[in-house]
PDB file of C-alpha atoms and ligand atoms in Angstrom:
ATOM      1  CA  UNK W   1      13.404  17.115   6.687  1.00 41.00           C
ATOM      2  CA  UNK W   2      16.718  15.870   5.808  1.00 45.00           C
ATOM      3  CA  UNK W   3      17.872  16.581   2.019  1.00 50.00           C
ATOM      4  CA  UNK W   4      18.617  12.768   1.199  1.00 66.00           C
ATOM      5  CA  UNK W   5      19.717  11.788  -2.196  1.00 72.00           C
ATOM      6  CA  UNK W   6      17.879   8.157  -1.753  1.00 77.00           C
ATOM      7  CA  UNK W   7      14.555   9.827  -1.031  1.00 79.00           C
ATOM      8  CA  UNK W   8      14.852  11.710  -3.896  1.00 85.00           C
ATOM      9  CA  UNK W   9      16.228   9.219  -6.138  1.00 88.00           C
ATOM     10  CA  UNK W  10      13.086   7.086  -4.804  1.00 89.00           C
ATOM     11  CA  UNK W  11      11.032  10.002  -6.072  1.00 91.00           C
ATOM     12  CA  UNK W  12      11.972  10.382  -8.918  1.00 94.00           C
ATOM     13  CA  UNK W  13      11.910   6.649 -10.182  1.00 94.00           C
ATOM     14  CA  UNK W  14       8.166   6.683  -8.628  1.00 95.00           C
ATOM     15  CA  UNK W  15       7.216   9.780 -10.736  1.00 96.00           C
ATOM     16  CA  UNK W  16       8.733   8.817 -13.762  1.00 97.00           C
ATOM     17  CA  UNK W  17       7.388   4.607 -13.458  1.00 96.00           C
ATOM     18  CA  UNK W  18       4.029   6.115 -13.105  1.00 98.00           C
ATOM     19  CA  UNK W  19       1.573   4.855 -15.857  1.00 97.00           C
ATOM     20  CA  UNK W  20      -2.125   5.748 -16.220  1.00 96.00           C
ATOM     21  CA  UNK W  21      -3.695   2.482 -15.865  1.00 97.00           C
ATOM     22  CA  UNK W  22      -2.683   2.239 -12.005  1.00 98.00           C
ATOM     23  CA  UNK W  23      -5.441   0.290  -9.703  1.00 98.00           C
ATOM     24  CA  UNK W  24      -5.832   1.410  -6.493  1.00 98.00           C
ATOM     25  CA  UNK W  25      -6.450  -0.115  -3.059  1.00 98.00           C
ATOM     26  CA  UNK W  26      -9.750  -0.896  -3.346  1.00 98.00           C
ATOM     27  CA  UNK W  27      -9.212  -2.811  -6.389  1.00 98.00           C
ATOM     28  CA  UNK W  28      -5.834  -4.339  -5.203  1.00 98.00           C
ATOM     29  CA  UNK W  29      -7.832  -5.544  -2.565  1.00 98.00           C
ATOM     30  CA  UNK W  30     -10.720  -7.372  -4.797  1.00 97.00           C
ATOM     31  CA  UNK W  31      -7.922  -9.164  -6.527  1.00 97.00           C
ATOM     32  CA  UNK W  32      -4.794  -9.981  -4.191  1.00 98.00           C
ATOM     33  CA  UNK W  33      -6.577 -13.152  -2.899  1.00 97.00           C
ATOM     34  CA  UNK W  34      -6.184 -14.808  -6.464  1.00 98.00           C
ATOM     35  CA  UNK W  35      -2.801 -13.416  -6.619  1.00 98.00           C
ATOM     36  CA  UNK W  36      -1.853 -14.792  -3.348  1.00 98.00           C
ATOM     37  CA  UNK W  37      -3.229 -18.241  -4.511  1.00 98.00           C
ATOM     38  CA  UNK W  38      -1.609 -17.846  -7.784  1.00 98.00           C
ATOM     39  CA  UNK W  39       2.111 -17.323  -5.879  1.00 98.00           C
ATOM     40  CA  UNK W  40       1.569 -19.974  -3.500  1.00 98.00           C
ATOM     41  CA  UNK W  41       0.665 -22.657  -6.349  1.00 97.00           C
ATOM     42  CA  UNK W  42       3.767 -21.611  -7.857  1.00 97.00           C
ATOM     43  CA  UNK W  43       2.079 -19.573 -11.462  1.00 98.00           C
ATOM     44  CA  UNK W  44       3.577 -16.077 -12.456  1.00 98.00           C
ATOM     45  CA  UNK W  45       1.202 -13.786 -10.893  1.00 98.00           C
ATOM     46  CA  UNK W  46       3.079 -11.050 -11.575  1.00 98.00           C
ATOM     47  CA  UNK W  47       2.473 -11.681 -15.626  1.00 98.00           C
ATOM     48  CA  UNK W  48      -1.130 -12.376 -15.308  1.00 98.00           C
ATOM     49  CA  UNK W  49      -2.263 -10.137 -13.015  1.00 98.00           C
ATOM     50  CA  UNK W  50       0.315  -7.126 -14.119  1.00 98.00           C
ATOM     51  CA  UNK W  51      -1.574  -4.147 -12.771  1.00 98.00           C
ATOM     52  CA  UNK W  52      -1.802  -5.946  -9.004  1.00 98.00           C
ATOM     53  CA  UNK W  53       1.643  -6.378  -8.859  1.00 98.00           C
ATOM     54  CA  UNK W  54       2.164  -2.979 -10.107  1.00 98.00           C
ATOM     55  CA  UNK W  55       0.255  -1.782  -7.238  1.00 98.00           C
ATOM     56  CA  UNK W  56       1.788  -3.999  -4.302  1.00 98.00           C
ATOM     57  CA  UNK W  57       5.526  -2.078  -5.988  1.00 97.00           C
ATOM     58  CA  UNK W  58       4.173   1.370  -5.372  1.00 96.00           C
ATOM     59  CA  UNK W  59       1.733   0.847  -2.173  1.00 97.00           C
ATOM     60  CA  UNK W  60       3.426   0.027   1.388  1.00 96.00           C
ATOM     61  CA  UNK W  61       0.388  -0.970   2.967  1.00 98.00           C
ATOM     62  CA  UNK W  62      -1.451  -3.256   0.465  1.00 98.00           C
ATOM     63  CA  UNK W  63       2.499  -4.882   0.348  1.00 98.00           C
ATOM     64  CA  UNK W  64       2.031  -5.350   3.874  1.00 97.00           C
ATOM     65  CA  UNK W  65      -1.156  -7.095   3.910  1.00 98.00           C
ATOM     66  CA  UNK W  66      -0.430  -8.962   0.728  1.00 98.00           C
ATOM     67  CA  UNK W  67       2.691 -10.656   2.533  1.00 98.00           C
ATOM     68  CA  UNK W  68       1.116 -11.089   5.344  1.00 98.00           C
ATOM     69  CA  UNK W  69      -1.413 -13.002   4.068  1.00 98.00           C
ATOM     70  CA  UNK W  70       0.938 -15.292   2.335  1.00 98.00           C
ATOM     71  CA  UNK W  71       2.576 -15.696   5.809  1.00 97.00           C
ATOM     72  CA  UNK W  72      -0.956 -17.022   6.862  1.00 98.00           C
ATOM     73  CA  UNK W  73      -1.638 -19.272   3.903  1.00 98.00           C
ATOM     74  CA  UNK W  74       1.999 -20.976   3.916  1.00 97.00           C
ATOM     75  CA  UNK W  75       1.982 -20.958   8.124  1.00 97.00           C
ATOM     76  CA  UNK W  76      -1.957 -23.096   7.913  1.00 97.00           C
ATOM     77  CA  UNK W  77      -0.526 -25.099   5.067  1.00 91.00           C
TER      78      UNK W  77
ATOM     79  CA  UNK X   1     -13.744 -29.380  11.256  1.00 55.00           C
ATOM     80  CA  UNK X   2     -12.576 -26.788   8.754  1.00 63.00           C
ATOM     81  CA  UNK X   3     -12.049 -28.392   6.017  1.00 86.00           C
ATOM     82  CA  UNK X   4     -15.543 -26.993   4.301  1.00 93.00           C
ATOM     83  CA  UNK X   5     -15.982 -26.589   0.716  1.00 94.00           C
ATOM     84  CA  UNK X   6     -16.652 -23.066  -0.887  1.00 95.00           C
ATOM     85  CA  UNK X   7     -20.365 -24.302  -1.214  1.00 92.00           C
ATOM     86  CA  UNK X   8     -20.177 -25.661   2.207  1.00 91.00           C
ATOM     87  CA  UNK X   9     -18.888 -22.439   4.177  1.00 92.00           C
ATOM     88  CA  UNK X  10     -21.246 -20.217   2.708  1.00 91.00           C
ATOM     89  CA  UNK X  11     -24.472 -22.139   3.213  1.00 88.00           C
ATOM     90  CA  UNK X  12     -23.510 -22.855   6.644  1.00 89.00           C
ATOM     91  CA  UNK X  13     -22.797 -19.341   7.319  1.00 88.00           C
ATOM     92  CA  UNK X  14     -25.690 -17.966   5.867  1.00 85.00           C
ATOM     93  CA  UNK X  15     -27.451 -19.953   8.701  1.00 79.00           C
ATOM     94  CA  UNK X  16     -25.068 -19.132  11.268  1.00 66.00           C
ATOM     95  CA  UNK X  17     -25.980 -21.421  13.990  1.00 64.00           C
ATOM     96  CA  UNK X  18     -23.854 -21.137  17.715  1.00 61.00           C
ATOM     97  CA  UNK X  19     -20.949 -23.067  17.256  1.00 67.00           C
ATOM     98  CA  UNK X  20     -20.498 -24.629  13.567  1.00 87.00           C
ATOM     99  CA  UNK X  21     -18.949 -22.730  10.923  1.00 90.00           C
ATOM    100  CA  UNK X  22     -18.928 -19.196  12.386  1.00 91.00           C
ATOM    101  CA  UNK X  23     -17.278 -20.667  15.488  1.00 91.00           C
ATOM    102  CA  UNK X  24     -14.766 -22.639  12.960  1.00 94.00           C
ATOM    103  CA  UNK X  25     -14.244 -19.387  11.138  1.00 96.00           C
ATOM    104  CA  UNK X  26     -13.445 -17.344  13.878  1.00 96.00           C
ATOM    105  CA  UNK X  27     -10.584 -19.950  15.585  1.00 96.00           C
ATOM    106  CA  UNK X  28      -9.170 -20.857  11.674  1.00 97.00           C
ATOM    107  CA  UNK X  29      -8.906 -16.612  11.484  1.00 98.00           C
ATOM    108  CA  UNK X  30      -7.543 -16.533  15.086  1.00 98.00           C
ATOM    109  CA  UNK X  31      -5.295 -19.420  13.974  1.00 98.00           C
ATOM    110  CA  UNK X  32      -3.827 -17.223  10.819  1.00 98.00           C
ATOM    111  CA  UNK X  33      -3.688 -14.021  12.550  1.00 98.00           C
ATOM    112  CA  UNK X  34      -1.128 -15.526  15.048  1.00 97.00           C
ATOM    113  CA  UNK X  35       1.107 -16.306  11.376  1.00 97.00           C
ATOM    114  CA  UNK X  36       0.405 -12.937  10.274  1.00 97.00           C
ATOM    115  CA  UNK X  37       1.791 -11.105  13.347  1.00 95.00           C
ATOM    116  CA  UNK X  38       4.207 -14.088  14.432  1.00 91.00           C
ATOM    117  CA  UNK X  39       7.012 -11.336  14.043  1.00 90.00           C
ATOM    118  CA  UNK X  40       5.138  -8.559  16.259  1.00 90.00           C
ATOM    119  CA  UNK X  41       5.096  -8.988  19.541  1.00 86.00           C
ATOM    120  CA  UNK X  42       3.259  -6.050  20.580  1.00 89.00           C
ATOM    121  CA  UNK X  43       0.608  -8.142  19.537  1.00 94.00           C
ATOM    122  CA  UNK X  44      -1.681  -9.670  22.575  1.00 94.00           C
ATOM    123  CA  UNK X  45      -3.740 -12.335  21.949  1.00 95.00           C
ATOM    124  CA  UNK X  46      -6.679 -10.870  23.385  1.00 96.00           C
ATOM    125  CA  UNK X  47      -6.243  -8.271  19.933  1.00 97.00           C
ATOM    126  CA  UNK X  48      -6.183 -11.562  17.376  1.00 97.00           C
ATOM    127  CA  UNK X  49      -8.876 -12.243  19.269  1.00 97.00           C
ATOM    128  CA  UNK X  50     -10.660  -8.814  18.411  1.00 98.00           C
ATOM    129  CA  UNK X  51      -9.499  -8.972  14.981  1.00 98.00           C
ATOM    130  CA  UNK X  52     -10.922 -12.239  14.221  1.00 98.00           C
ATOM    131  CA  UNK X  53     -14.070 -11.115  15.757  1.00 97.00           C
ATOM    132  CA  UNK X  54     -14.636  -8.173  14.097  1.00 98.00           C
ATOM    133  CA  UNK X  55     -13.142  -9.652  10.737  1.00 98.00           C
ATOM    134  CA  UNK X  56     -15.989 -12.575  11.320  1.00 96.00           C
ATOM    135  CA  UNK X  57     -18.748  -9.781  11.086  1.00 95.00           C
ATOM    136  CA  UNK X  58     -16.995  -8.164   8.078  1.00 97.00           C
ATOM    137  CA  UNK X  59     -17.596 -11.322   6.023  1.00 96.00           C
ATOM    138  CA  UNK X  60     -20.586 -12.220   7.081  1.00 94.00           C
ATOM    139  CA  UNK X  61     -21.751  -8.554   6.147  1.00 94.00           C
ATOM    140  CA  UNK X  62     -19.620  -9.334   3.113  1.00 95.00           C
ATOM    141  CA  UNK X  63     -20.767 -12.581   1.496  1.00 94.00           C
ATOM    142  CA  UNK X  64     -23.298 -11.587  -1.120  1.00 92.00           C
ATOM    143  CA  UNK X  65     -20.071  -9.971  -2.552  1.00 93.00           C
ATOM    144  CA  UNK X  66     -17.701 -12.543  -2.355  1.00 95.00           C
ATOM    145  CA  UNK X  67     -16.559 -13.705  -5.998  1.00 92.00           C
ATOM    146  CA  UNK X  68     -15.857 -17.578  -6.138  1.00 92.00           C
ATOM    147  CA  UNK X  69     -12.454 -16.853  -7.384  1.00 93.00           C
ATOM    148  CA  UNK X  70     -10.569 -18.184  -4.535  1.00 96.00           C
ATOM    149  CA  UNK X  71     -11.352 -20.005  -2.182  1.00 97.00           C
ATOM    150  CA  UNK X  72     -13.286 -18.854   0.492  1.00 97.00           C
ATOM    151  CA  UNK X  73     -10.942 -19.269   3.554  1.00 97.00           C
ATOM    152  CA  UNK X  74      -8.177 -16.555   1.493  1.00 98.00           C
ATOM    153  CA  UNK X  75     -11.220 -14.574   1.322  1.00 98.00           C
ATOM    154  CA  UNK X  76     -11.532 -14.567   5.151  1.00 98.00           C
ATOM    155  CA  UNK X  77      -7.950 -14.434   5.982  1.00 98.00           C
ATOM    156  CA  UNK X  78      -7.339 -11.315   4.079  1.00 98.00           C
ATOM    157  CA  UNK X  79     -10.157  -9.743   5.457  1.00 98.00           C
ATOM    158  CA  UNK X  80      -8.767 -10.638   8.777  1.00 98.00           C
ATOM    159  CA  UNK X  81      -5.587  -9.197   7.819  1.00 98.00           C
ATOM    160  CA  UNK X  82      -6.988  -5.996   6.568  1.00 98.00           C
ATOM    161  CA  UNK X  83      -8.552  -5.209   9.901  1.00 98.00           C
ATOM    162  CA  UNK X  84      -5.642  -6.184  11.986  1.00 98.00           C
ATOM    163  CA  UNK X  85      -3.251  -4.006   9.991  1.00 98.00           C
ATOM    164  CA  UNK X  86      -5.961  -0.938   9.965  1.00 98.00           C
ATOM    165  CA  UNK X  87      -6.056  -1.145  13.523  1.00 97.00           C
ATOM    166  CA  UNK X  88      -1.952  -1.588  14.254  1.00 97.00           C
ATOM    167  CA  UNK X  89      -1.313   1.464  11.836  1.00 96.00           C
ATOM    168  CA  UNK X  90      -4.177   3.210  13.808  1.00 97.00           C
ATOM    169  CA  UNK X  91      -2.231   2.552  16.726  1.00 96.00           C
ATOM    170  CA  UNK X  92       1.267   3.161  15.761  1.00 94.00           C
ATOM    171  CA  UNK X  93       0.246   6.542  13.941  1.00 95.00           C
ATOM    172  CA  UNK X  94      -2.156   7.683  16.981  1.00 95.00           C
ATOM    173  CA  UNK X  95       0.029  10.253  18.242  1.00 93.00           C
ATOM    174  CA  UNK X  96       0.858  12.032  15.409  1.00 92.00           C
ATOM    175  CA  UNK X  97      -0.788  14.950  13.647  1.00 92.00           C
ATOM    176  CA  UNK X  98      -0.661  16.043  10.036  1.00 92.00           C
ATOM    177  CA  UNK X  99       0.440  19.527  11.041  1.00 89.00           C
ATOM    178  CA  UNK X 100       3.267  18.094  12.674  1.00 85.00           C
ATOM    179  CA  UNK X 101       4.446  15.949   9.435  1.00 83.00           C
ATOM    180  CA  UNK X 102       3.313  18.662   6.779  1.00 82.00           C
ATOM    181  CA  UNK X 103       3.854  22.084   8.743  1.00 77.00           C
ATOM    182  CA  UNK X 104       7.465  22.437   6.509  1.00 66.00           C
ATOM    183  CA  UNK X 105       7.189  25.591   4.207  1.00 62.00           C
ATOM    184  CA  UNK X 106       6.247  24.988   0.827  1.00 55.00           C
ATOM    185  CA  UNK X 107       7.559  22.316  -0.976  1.00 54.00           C
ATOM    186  CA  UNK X 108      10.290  22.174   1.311  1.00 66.00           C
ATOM    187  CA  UNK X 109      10.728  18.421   1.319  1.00 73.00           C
ATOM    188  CA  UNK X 110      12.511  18.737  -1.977  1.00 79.00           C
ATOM    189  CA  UNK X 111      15.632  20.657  -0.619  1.00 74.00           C
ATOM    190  CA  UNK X 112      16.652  23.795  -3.090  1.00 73.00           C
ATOM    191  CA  UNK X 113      19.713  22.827  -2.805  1.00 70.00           C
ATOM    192  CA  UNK X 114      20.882  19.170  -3.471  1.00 72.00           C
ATOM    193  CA  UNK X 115      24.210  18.100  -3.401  1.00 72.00           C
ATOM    194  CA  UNK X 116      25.018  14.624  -3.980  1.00 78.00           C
ATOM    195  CA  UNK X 117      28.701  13.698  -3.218  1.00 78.00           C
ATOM    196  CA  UNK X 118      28.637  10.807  -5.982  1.00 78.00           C
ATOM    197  CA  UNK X 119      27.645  12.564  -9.083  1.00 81.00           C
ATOM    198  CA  UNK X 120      30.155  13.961 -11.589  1.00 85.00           C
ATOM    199  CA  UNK X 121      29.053  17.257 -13.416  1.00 88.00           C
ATOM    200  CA  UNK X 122      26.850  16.001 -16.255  1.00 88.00           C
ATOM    201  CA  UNK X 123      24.581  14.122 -13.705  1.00 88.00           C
ATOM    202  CA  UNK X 124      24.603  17.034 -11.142  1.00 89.00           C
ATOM    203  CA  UNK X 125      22.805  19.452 -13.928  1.00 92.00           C
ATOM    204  CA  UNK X 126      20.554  16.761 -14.222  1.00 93.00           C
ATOM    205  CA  UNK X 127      19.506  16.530 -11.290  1.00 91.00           C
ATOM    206  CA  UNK X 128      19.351  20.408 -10.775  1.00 92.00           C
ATOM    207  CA  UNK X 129      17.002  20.351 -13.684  1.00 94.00           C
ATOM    208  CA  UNK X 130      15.043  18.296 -11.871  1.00 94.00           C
ATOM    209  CA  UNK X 131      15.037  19.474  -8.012  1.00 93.00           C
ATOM    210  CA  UNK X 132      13.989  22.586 -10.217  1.00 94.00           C
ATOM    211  CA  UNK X 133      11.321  21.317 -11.421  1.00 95.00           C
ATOM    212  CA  UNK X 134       9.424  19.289  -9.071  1.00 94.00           C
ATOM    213  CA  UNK X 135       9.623  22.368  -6.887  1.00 92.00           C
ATOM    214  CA  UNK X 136       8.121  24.050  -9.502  1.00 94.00           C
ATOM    215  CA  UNK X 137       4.950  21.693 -10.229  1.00 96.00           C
ATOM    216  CA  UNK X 138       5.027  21.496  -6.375  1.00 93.00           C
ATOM    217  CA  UNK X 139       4.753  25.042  -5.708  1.00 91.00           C
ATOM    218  CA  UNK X 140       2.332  25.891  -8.879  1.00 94.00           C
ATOM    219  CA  UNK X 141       0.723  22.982 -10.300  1.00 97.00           C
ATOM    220  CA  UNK X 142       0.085  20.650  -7.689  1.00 96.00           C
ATOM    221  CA  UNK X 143      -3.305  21.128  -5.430  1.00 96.00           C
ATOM    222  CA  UNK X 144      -2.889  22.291  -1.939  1.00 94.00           C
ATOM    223  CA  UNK X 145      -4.142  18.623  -1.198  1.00 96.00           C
ATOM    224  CA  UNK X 146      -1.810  16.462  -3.561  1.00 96.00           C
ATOM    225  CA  UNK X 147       1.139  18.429  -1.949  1.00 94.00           C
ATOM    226  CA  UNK X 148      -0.034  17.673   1.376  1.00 93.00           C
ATOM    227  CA  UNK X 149      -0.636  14.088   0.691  1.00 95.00           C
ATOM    228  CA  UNK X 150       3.212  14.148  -1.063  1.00 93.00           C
ATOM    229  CA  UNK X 151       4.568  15.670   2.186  1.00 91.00           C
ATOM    230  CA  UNK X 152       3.101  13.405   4.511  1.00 93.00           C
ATOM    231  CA  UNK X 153       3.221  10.433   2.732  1.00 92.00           C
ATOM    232  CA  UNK X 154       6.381  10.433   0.428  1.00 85.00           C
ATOM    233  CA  UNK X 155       8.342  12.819   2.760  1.00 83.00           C
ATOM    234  CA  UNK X 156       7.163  12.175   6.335  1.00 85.00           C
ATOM    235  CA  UNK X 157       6.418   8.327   5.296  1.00 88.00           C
ATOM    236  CA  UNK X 158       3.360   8.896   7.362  1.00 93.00           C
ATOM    237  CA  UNK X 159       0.967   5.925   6.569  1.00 96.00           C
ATOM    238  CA  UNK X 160      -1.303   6.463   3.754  1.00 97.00           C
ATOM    239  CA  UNK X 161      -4.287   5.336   5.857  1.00 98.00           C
ATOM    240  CA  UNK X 162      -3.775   7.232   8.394  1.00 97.00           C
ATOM    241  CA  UNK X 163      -2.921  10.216   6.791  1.00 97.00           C
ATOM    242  CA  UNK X 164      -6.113   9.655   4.593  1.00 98.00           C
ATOM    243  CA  UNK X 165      -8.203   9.301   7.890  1.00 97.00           C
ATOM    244  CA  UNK X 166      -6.690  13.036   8.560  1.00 97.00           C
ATOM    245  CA  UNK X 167      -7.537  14.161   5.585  1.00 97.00           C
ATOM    246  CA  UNK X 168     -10.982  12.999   5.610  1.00 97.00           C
ATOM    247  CA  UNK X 169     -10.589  10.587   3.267  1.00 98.00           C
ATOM    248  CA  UNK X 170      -9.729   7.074   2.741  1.00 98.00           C
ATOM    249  CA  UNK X 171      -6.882   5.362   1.277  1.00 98.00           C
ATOM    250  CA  UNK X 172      -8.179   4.326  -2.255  1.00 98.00           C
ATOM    251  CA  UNK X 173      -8.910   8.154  -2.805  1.00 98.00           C
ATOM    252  CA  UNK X 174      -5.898   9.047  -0.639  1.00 98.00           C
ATOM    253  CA  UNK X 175      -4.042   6.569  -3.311  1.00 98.00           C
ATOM    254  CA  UNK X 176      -5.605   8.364  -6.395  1.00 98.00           C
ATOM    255  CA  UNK X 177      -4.460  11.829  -5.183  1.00 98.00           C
ATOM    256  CA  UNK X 178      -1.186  10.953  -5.082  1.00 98.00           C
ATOM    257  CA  UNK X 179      -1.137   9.179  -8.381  1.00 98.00           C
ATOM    258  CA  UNK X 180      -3.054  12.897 -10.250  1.00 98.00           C
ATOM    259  CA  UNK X 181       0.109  14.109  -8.376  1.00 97.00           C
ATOM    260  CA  UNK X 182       2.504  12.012  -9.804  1.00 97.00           C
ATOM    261  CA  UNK X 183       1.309  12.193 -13.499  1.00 98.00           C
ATOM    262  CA  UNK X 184       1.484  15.960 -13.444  1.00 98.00           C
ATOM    263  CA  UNK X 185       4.861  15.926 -12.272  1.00 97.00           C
ATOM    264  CA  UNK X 186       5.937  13.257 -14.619  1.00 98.00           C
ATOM    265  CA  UNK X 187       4.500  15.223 -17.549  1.00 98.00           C
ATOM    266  CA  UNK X 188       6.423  18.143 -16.097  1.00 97.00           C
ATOM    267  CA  UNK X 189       9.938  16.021 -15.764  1.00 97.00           C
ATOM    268  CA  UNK X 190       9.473  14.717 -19.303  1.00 97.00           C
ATOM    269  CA  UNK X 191       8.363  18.226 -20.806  1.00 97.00           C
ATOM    270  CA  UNK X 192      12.006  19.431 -20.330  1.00 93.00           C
ATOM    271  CA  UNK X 193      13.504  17.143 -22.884  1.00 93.00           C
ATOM    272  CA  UNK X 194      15.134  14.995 -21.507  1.00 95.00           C
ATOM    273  CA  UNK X 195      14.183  11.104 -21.863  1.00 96.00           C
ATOM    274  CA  UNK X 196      12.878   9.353 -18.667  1.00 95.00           C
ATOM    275  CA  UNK X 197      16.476   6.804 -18.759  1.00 95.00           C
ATOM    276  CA  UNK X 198      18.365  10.081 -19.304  1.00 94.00           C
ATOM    277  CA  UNK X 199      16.683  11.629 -15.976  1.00 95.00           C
ATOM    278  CA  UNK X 200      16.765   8.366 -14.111  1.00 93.00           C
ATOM    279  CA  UNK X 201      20.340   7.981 -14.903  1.00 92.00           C
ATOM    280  CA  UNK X 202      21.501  10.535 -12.973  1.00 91.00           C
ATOM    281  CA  UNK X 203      20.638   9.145 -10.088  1.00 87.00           C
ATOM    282  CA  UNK X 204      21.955   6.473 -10.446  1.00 82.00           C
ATOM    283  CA  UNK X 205      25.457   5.794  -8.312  1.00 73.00           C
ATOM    284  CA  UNK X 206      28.145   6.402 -11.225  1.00 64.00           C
ATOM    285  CA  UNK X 207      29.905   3.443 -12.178  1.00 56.00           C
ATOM    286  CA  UNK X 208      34.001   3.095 -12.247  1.00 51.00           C
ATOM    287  CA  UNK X 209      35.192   4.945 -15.395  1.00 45.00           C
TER     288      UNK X 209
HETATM  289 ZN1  LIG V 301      -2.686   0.225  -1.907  1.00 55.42          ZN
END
């Protein structure tokens, strides 16, 4: 594996961001419906649902699902 | 002819009759699938198809849990979603093996030696401090499982579903693993002294002085 100083750098900010309230997928998943709802009717999701959002930052594939489920809502719209 | 109520879709597809509502469901899924995946053309119809399908069974299965707190078509669509992206990752990962991704010596994915051409000498000891000691936790603190997980996931960017299903696990738990492994090593970092906008700072690209 390639010594890369972004991978590390990437590391290191995920280490050090880590708190010990983090949700997981299973619970990302319960509540990223409402959050998707919440971004498409234009309300801070982010602020009211802090620990989702916090979760869609660290976890590739709930990110993935989460936008493409926007994609879905705003494409049927 | 989709344009149900909350109330409306769920009595009518707890009494799935042919045709009505589950039929509705399944083309409105079909229908969002094709937004979902509109930049992945690998994608066949015939698979929305499947997805919808099998996402169709998934909430009927599901209803008694569904929560009222959106409305019941996001409910559907993200299930949808959820099984098309399981399966794609399933597919795009299929060939590889976690040996393959994780068969590196120990801890190897953090090289010993890490030169960065744009530090200047403060931030280089920094960042010695700290290749030092995530090897470290790596190497002694860490589970032989966490460090796998790290390798594959962090180094290898291996999916973490995937690399859960070859680990015999799934990717909530896959998820918590690597968060236990992140805490130690943050406790570690922070143990030397140094605040965590000291550490972070040098890695970050130096500014003009
Ligand atoms: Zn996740």
């Amino acid at each position: 594996m390639k010594p890369e100083p972004a991978m590390l750098r990437g590391l290191v900010r995920g280490v050090l961001s880590t708190r010990q309230d983090e949700i997981g997928c299973d619970e990302c998943f319960e509540e990223v419906d409402r959050f998707v709802e919440m971004t498409l009717a234009g309300k801070n999701a982010a602020e009211a649902m802090p620990l989702v959002q916090d979760h869609l930052q660290r976890c590739r594939e709930c990110r993935e699902e989460f936008e493409a489920l926007l994609a879905v809502l705003r494409g049927l719209s | 002819m989709t344009d149900r109520t909350n109330q409306e879709w769920l009595a009518e597809l707890r009494e799935p009759a042919e045709g009505g509502a589950l039929s509705d469901l399944r083309s409105l899924l079909i229908r969002g699938l094709r937004h979902a995946m509109s930049d992945r053309p690998a994608v066949a119809e015939e698979d929305l198809e499947d997805f919808a399908q099998e996402a169709v069974l998934k909430v009927l299965t599901g209803l008694p849990s569904f929560r009222w707190e959106s409305r019941f078509t996001t409910w559907a669509h993200k299930i949808a979603v959820h099984v098309a992206f399981t399966e794609l990752r399933r597919r795009r990962w299929q060939d590889v093996s976690l040996e393959e991704i994780t068969s590196a010596p120990d801890s190897d994915f953090i090289p010993e030696r890490f030169a960065d051409p744009a530090a200047g000498p403060e931030q280089l000891a920094v960042q010695e401090m700290v290749v030092r000691t995530l090897r470290q936790t790596i190497a002694r603190d860490l589970t032989e499982r966490q460090r796998q997980a790290m390798m594959a996931v962090l180094a290898g960017g291996m999916s973490l579903q995937e690399t859960a299903r070859r680990m015999g696990t799934n990717r909530n738990a896959l998820y918590k693993v690597l968060h236990d492994a992140r805490r130690r090593l943050k406790t570690n970092l922070l143990a030397k002294g140094l605040s965590a906008q000291d550490i972070l700072a040098a890695f970050e690209p130096r500014g003009p002085e």
